[in-house]
């Protein structure tokens, strides 16, 4: 199975055996597309942990945002009194719901890209290969979600704006990476990948999300 034809520079991740090297993580945060240079045989863990970082960061941000919205409705004076209508157990429950939703989101996105990418692309990849590459580029965005959650506790609107930008860029980077991984050069096939993979992802995630937020309400 061939690797993506990336032109790694001197800072590209190098095989590190079974050890975990924080320098590689720093490189992936500084240059997300270096994730395409990861070895699927020896560095797949960086891809998995990149997805985990994105999932946890997204869950933290959505928990802070949704809790703030519900807190404002349940107790308009919460920000003045230092209290609120939402207890710790509700925060915890909401966080784990968002974790599950983020896992489903990652699974749907990766799955749709895997199915349609293998169908339309010049190269074919196994699940672990795709997870390694797509996870490797998400370290930066996991950090972005966490920063947005922290800022959101103090400055709600700025935190929401930062997280929104992070979410959009995360999806854009994943799409660009998918086109590179599968070596899709035809504009027609690129358009088909976008329509089929992203379209099916958005539709299914929208249905699942409505059920999640409906249960919270």
Coordinates of C-alpha atoms in Angstrom, one line a residue:
X1 CA 0.0 0.0 0.0
X2 CA 1.5 3.3 -1.1
X3 CA 1.9 6.4 1.1
X4 CA 0.6 9.8 0.0
X5 CA 3.1 11.5 -2.2
X6 CA 3.8 14.3 0.2
X7 CA 7.0 16.3 0.0
X8 CA 8.0 16.3 3.7
X9 CA 10.6 18.9 4.8
X10 CA 13.2 18.4 7.4
X11 CA 10.6 18.9 10.2
X12 CA 8.4 16.0 9.1
X13 CA 7.5 13.4 11.6
X14 CA 9.9 10.4 11.6
X15 CA 9.3 6.9 12.7
X16 CA 9.8 6.6 16.4
X17 CA 9.0 2.9 17.1
X18 CA 6.7 2.3 20.0
X19 CA 7.8 5.5 21.9
X20 CA 5.7 8.6 22.2
X21 CA 7.6 11.7 21.1
X22 CA 6.1 15.0 22.2
X23 CA 8.3 16.7 19.5
X24 CA 6.2 15.0 16.9
X25 CA 3.0 16.4 18.5
X26 CA 4.5 19.9 18.5
X27 CA 5.4 19.5 14.8
X28 CA 1.8 18.3 14.1
X29 CA 0.3 21.3 15.9
X30 CA 2.6 23.8 14.2
X31 CA 2.1 22.2 10.7
X32 CA -1.0 20.0 10.6
X33 CA -0.4 18.6 7.1
X34 CA 2.7 16.9 8.4
X35 CA 0.2 14.4 9.6
X36 CA 0.2 13.1 6.0
X37 CA 3.8 12.1 6.5
X38 CA 3.1 9.9 9.5
X39 CA 3.9 6.2 9.1
X40 CA 0.7 4.1 9.4
X41 CA 2.8 1.2 10.7
X42 CA 4.7 2.9 13.6
X43 CA 3.0 6.2 14.1
X44 CA -0.7 5.4 14.0
X45 CA -1.0 6.3 17.7
X46 CA -0.4 10.0 16.8
X47 CA -3.4 9.9 14.5
X48 CA -5.7 8.2 17.1
X49 CA -4.6 10.7 19.8
X50 CA -5.1 13.6 17.4
X51 CA -8.7 12.5 17.0
X52 CA -9.1 12.0 20.7
X53 CA -7.8 15.6 21.3
X54 CA -10.3 16.9 18.8
X55 CA -13.1 15.0 20.4
X56 CA -12.3 16.1 23.9
X57 CA -11.7 19.7 22.9
X58 CA -15.0 19.8 20.9
X59 CA -16.9 18.3 23.9
X60 CA -15.5 20.8 26.3
X61 CA -16.4 23.7 24.1
X62 CA -19.9 22.5 23.3
X63 CA -20.5 21.8 27.0
X64 CA -19.4 25.3 28.0
X65 CA -21.5 26.9 25.2
X66 CA -24.7 24.9 25.7
X67 CA -24.5 25.2 29.4
X68 CA -24.1 28.9 29.2
X69 CA -27.1 29.2 26.9
X70 CA -29.3 27.0 29.1
X71 CA -28.0 28.7 32.3
X72 CA -29.1 32.1 30.9
X73 CA -32.6 30.8 30.2
X74 CA -32.9 28.9 33.5
X75 CA -31.5 31.7 35.6
X76 CA -31.1 35.1 34.0
X77 CA -29.4 36.4 37.1
X78 CA -26.8 33.5 37.2
X79 CA -24.0 35.7 35.9
X80 CA -24.7 38.3 38.7
X81 CA -25.2 35.9 41.6
X82 CA -22.4 33.5 40.7
X83 CA -24.9 30.6 40.8
X84 CA -27.0 29.1 38.2
X85 CA -29.8 26.7 37.4
X86 CA -27.4 23.9 36.2
X87 CA -25.7 21.6 38.6
X88 CA -22.5 19.7 38.3
X89 CA -24.2 16.5 37.4
X90 CA -25.9 18.2 34.5
X91 CA -22.6 19.5 33.3
X92 CA -21.0 16.1 33.6
X93 CA -23.9 14.4 31.8
X94 CA -23.8 17.0 29.0
X95 CA -20.1 16.6 28.6
X96 CA -20.4 12.9 28.1
X97 CA -23.2 13.4 25.7
X98 CA -21.0 15.7 23.7
X99 CA -18.2 13.2 23.8
X100 CA -20.5 10.6 22.3
X101 CA -21.7 13.0 19.7
X102 CA -18.2 14.0 18.8
X103 CA -17.2 10.3 18.5
X104 CA -20.2 9.7 16.2
X105 CA -19.2 12.8 14.2
X106 CA -15.6 11.7 13.7
X107 CA -16.8 8.2 12.8
X108 CA -19.3 9.4 10.3
X109 CA -16.8 11.8 8.6
X110 CA -14.0 9.3 8.5
X111 CA -16.3 6.6 7.3
X112 CA -17.8 8.7 4.5
X113 CA -14.4 9.8 3.3
X114 CA -13.1 6.2 3.5
X115 CA -16.0 4.8 1.5
X116 CA -16.2 7.5 -1.2
X117 CA -12.4 8.1 -1.2
X118 CA -11.7 4.5 -2.0
X119 CA -14.4 4.5 -4.6
X120 CA -13.3 7.7 -6.4
X121 CA -9.6 7.9 -5.6
X122 CA -6.5 6.6 -7.3
X123 CA -5.3 5.0 -4.1
X124 CA -7.0 2.6 -1.7
X125 CA -6.5 2.7 2.0
X126 CA -7.5 0.7 5.1
X127 CA -9.3 2.2 8.0
X128 CA -6.1 2.5 10.2
X129 CA -4.3 4.4 7.4
X130 CA -7.0 7.0 7.1
X131 CA -7.3 7.4 10.8
X132 CA -3.6 8.0 11.1
X133 CA -3.5 10.7 8.4
X134 CA -6.8 12.5 9.3
X135 CA -6.1 12.2 13.0
X136 CA -2.6 13.6 12.6
X137 CA -3.8 16.8 11.2
X138 CA -6.3 17.5 14.0
X139 CA -4.0 18.2 16.9
X140 CA -4.1 21.9 16.2
X141 CA -7.9 22.0 16.2
X142 CA -8.2 20.0 19.4
X143 CA -6.1 22.6 21.0
X144 CA -8.2 25.3 19.4
X145 CA -11.4 23.9 20.8
X146 CA -9.9 23.7 24.3
X147 CA -8.7 27.3 24.1
X148 CA -12.1 28.4 22.9
X149 CA -13.8 26.6 25.8
X150 CA -11.5 28.4 28.3
X151 CA -12.1 31.8 26.7
X152 CA -15.8 31.0 26.5
X153 CA -16.0 30.8 30.2
X154 CA -14.9 34.4 30.4
X155 CA -15.9 35.9 27.1
X156 CA -18.7 33.9 25.6
X157 CA -19.0 35.5 22.2
X158 CA -15.3 35.5 21.5
X159 CA -15.0 31.9 22.6
X160 CA -17.9 31.0 20.3
X161 CA -16.3 32.8 17.4
X162 CA -12.9 31.1 17.9
X163 CA -14.6 27.7 18.1
X164 CA -16.6 28.4 15.0
X165 CA -13.5 29.3 13.0
X166 CA -11.7 26.2 14.4
X167 CA -14.7 24.0 13.4
X168 CA -14.8 25.3 9.8
X169 CA -11.0 25.1 9.4
X170 CA -11.0 21.6 10.8
X171 CA -13.4 20.4 8.2
X172 CA -11.6 22.3 5.4
X173 CA -8.2 20.7 6.4
X174 CA -9.8 17.3 6.5
X175 CA -11.2 17.7 3.0
X176 CA -7.9 19.0 1.6
X177 CA -6.1 16.1 3.3
X178 CA -8.6 13.6 1.8
X179 CA -8.0 14.9 -1.7
X180 CA -4.3 14.6 -1.2
X181 CA -4.4 11.2 0.4
X182 CA -6.6 9.7 -2.4
X183 CA -4.7 11.6 -5.2
X184 CA -7.9 12.9 -6.7
X185 CA -6.9 15.2 -9.5
X186 CA -10.0 15.3 -11.6
X187 CA -12.3 18.2 -10.8
X188 CA -15.3 16.1 -11.5
X189 CA -14.2 13.4 -9.0
X190 CA -13.2 16.1 -6.4
X191 CA -16.7 17.5 -6.7
X192 CA -18.3 14.1 -6.3
X193 CA -16.2 13.4 -3.2
X194 CA -17.3 16.6 -1.6
X195 CA -21.0 16.1 -2.5
X196 CA -21.1 12.4 -1.5
X197 CA -18.8 12.3 1.5
X198 CA -19.5 15.7 3.1
X199 CA -23.2 15.7 2.0
X200 CA -23.9 12.3 3.6
X201 CA -21.9 13.2 6.7
X202 CA -23.8 16.5 7.2
X203 CA -27.2 14.9 6.7
X204 CA -26.7 11.9 9.0
X205 CA -25.0 14.0 11.7
X206 CA -27.8 16.5 11.5
X207 CA -30.3 13.7 12.2
X208 CA -28.2 12.3 15.1
X209 CA -27.6 15.8 16.5
X210 CA -31.3 16.7 16.6
X211 CA -31.9 13.6 18.7
X212 CA -29.1 14.5 21.1
X213 CA -30.1 18.1 21.7
X214 CA -33.7 17.1 21.8
X215 CA -33.0 14.7 24.7
X216 CA -31.1 17.5 26.5
X217 CA -34.1 19.8 26.1

